[in-house]
PDB file of C-alpha atoms in Angstrom:
ATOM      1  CA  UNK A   1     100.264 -40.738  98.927  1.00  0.00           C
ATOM      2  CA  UNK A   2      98.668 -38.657  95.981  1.00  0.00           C
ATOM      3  CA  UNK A   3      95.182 -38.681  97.692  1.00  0.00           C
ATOM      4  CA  UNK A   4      96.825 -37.485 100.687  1.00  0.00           C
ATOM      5  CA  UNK A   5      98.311 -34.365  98.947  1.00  0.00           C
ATOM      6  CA  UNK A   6      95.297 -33.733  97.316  1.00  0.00           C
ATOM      7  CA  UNK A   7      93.494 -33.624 100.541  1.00  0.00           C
ATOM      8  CA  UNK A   8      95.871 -31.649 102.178  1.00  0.00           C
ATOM      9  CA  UNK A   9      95.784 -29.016  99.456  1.00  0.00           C
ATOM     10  CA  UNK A  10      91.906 -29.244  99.327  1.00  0.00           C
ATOM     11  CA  UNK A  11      91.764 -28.183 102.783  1.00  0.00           C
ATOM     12  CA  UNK A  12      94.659 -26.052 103.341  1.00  0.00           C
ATOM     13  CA  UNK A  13      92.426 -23.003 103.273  1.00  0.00           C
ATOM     14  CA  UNK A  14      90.494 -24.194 106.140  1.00  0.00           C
ATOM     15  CA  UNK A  15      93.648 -25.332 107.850  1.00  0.00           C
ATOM     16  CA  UNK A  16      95.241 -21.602 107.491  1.00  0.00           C
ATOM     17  CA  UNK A  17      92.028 -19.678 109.224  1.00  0.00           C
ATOM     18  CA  UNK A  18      92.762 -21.012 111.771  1.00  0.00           C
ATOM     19  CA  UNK A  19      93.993 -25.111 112.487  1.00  0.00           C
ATOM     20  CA  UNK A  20      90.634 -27.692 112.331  1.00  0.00           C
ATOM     21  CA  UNK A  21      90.021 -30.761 113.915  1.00  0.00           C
ATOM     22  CA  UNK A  22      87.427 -33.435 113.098  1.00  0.00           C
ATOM     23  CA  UNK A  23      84.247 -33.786 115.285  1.00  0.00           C
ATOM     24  CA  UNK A  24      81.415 -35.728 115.850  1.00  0.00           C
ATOM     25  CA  UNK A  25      78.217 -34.083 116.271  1.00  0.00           C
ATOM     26  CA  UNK A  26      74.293 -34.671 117.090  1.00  0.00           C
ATOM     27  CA  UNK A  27      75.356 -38.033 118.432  1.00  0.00           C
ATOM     28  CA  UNK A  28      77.134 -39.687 116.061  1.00  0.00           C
ATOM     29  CA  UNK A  29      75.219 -38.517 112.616  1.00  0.00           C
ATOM     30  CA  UNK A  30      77.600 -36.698 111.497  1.00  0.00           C
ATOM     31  CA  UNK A  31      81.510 -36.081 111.293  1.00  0.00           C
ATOM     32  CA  UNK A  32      83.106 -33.282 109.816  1.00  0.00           C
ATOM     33  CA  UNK A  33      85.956 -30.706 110.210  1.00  0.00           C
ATOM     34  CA  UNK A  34      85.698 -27.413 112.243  1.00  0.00           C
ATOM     35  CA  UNK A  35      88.108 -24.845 113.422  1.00  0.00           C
ATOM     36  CA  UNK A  36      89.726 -26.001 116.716  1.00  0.00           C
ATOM     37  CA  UNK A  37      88.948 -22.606 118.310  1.00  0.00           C
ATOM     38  CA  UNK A  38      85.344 -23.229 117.903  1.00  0.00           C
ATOM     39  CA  UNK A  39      83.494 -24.472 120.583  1.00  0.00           C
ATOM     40  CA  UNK A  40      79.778 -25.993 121.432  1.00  0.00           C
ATOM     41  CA  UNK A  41      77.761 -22.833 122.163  1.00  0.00           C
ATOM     42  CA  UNK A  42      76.651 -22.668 126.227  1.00  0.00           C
ATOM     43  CA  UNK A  43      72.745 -22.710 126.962  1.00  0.00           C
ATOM     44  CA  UNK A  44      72.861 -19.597 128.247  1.00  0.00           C
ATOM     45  CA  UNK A  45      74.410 -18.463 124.201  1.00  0.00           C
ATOM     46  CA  UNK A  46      72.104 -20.300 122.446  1.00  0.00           C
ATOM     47  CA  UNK A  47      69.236 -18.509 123.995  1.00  0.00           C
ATOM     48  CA  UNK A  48      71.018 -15.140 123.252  1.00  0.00           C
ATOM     49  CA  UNK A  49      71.318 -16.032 119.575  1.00  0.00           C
ATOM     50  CA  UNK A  50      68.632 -18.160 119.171  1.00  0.00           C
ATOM     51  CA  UNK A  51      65.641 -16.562 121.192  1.00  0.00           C
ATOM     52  CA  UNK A  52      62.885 -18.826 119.414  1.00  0.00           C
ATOM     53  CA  UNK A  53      61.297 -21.237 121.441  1.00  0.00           C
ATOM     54  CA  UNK A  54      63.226 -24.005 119.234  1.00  0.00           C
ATOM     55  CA  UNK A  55      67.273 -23.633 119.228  1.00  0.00           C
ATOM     56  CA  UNK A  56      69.212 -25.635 116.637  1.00  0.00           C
ATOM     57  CA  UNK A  57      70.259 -28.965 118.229  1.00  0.00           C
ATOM     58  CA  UNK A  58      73.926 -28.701 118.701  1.00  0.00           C
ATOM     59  CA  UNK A  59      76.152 -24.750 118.044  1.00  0.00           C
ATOM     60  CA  UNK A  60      79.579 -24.346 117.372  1.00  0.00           C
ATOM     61  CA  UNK A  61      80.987 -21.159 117.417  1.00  0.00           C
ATOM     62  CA  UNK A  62      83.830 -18.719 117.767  1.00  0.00           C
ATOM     63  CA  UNK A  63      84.364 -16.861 121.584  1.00  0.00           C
ATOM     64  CA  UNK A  64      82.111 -14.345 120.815  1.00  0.00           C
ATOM     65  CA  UNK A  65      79.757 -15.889 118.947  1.00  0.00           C
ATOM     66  CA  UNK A  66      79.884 -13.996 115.240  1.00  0.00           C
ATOM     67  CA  UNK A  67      80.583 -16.961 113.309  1.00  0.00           C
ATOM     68  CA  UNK A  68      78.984 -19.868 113.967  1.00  0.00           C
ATOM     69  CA  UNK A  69      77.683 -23.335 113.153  1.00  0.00           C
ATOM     70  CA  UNK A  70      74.531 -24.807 113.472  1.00  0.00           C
ATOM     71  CA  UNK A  71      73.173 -28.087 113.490  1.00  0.00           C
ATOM     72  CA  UNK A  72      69.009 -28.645 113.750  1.00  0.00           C
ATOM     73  CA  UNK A  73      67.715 -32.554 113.314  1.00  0.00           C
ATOM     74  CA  UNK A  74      64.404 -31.421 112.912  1.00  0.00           C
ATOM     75  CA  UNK A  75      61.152 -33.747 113.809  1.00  0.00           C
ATOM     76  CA  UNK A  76      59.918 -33.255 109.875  1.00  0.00           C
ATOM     77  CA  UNK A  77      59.518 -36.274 107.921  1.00  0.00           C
ATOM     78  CA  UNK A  78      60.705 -36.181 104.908  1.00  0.00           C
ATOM     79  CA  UNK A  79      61.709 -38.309 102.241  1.00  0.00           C
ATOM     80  CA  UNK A  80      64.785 -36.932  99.112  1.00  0.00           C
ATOM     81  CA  UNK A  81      61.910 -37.056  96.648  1.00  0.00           C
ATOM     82  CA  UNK A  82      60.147 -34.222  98.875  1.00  0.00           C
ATOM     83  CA  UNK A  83      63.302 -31.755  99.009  1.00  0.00           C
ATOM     84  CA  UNK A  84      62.151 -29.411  96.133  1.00  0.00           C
ATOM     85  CA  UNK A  85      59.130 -28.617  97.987  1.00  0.00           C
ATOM     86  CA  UNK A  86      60.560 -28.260 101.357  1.00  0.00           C
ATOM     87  CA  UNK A  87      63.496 -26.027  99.616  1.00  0.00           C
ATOM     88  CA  UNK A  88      60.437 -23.673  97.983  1.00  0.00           C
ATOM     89  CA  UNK A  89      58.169 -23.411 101.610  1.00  0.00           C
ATOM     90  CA  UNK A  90      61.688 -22.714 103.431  1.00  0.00           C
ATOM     91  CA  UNK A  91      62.863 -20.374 100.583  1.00  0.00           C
ATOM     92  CA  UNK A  92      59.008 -18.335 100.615  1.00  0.00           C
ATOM     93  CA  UNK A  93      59.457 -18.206 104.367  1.00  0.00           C
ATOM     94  CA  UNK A  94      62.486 -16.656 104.732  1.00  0.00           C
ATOM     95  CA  UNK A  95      61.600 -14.162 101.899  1.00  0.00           C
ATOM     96  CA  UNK A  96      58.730 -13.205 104.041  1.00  0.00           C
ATOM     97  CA  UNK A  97      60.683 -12.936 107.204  1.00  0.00           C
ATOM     98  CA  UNK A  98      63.476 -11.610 105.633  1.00  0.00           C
ATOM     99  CA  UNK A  99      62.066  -9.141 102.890  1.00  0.00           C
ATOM    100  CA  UNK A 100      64.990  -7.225 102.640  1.00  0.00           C
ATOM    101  CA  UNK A 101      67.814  -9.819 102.491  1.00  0.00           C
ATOM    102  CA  UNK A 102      70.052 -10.106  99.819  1.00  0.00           C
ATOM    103  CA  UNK A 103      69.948 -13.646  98.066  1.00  0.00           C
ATOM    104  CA  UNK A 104      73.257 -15.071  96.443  1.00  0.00           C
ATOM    105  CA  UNK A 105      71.863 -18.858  95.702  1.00  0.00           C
ATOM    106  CA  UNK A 106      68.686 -21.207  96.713  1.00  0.00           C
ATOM    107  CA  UNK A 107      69.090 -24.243  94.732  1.00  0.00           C
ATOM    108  CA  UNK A 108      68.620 -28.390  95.003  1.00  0.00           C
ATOM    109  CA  UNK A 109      71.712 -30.061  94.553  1.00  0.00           C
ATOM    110  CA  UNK A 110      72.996 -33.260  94.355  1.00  0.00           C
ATOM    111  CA  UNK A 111      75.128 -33.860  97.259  1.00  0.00           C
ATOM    112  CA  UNK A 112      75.794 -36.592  99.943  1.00  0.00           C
ATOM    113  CA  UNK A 113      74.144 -38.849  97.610  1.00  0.00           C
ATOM    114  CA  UNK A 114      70.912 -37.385  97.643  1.00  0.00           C
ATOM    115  CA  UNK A 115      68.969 -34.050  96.690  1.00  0.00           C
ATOM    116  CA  UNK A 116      69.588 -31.129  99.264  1.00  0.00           C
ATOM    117  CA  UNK A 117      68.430 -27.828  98.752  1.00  0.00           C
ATOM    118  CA  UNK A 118      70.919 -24.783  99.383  1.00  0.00           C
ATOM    119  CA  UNK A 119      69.811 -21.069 100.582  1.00  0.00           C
ATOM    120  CA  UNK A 120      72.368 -18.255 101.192  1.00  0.00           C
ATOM    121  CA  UNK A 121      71.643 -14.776 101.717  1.00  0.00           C
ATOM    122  CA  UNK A 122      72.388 -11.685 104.084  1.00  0.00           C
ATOM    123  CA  UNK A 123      69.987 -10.595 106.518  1.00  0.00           C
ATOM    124  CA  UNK A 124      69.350  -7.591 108.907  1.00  0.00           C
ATOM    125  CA  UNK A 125      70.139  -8.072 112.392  1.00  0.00           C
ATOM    126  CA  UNK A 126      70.282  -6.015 115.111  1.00  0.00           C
ATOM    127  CA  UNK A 127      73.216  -4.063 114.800  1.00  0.00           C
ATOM    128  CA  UNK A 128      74.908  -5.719 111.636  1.00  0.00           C
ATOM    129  CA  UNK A 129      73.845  -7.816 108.815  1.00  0.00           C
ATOM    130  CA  UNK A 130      74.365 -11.521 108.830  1.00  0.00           C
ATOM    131  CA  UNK A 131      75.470 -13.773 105.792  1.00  0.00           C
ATOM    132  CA  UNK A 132      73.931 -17.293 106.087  1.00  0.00           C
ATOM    133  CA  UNK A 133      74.290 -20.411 104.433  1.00  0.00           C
ATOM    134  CA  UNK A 134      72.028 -23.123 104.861  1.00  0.00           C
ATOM    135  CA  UNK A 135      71.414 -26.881 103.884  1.00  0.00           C
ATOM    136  CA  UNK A 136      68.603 -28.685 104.016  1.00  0.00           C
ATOM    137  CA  UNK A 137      69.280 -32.490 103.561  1.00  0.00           C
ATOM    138  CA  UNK A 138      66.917 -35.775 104.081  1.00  0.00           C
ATOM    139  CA  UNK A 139      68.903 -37.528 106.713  1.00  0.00           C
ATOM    140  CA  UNK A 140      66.886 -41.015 108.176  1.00  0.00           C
ATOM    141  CA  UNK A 141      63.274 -39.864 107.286  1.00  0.00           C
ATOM    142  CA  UNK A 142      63.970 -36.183 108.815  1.00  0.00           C
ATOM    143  CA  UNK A 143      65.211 -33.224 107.786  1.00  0.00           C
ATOM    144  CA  UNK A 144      68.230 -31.914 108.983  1.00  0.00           C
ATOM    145  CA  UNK A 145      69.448 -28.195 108.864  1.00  0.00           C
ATOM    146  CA  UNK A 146      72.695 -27.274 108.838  1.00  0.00           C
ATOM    147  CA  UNK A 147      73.322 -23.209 108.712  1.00  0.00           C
ATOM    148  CA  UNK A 148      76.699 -21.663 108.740  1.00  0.00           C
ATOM    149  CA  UNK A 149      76.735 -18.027 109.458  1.00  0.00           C
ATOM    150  CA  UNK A 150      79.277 -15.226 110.178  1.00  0.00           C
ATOM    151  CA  UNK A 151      78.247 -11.276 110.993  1.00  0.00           C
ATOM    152  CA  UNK A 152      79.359  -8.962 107.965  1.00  0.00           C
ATOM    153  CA  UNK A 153      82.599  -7.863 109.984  1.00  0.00           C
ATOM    154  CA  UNK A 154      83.961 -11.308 110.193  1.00  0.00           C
ATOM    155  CA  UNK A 155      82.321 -12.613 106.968  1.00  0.00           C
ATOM    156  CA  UNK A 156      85.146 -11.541 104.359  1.00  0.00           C
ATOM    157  CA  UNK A 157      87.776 -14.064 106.631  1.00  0.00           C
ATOM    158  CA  UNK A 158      85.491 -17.058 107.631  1.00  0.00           C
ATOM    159  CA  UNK A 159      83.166 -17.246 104.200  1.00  0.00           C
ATOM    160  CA  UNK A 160      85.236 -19.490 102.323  1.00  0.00           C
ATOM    161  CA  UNK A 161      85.939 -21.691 105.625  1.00  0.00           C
ATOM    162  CA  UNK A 162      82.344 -22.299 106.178  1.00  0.00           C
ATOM    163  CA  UNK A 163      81.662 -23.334 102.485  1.00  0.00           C
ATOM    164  CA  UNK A 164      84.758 -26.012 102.805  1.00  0.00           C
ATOM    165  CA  UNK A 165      83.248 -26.877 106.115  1.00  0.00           C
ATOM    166  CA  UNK A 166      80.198 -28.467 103.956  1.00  0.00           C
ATOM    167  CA  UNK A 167      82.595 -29.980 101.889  1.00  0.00           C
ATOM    168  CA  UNK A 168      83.964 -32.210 104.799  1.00  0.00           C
ATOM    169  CA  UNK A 169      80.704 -33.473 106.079  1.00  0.00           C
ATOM    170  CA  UNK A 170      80.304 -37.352 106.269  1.00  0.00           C
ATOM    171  CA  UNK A 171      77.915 -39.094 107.544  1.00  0.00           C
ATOM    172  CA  UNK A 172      79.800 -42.852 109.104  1.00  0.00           C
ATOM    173  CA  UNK A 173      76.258 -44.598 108.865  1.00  0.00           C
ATOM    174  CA  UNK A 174      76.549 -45.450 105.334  1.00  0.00           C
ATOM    175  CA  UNK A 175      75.833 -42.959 102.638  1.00  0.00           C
ATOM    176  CA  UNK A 176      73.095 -45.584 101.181  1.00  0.00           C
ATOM    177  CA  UNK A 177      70.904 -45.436 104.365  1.00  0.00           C
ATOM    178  CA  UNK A 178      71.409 -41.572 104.388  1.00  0.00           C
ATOM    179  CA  UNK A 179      67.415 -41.440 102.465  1.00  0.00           C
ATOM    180  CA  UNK A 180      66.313 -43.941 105.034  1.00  0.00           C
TER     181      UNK A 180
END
């Protein structure tokens, strides 16, 4: 019964934005909690948003698309011991794409059992600036990227929900093979 209250008042927050529901995404990896309203982001969205020749694996996302979820089980081998120098090439690139962003962390962590490296900042888009948060975590030899972003306008209501979004990812295939 106690652990039960103190998850309900852990994620009350993210209950209040807006009701969540646990999910299972990029086949199975992973299983966390996300807003019910959000949805997997259409094809035809993810090209929109994500106009690169390489889209994130699986996007959820609000109706219109200004808060959002991304998942991206990248091809790059890597093992935990390598995340410090994966963090500092991802960090460098960004600051070179992104010269004018406004930085708030990039850090390794411990979390999930492992070292994962953690990059949030504000960049320039189109017509608005975008607040980001993204982890970077050694999942089965590769990394995976997980980036939570919202658009300045809807940033104030839905920061705090992605940040406890993090908080509920699990990964069902044993924490101890998560390095593997």
């Amino acid at each position: 019964m106690r652990y039960s209250v103190m998850i309900f008042l852990l994620f009350c927050p993210l209950c209040n934005a807006e009701g969540v529901v646990s999910r299972t995404v990029l086949g199975g990896f992973i299983r966390l909690e996300l807003p019910v309203k959000f949805a997997r982001m259409s094809e035809y969205h993810l090209r929109i948003k994500y106009p690169g020749s390489r889209p994130p694996t699986e996007v959820y996302s609000n109706s219109n698309g200004a808060v959002s979820i991304a998942f991206n089980y990248t091809r790059n081998a890597i093992h935990p011991s390598q995340i410090a120098e994966v963090h500092a090439m991802m960090s460098a690139s960004f600051r070179r794409r992104y010269p004018y962003a406004r930085w708030f962390r990039s850090v390794v962590i411990e979390k999930f059992g492992t070292s994962v490296f953690v990059m949030e900042l504000m960049t320039p888009a189109v017509d608005t600036e975008v607040h980001n948060i993204i982890y970077g975590i050694p999942l089965k030899g590769r990394l995976l990227l997980v980036s939570f972003n919202a658009t300045a306008a809807e940033a104030e209501r839905w920061l705090d929900v992605g940040k406890r979004i993090f908080d509920t990812m699990q990964f069902p295939d044993s924490e101890a093979r998560i390095m593997r």
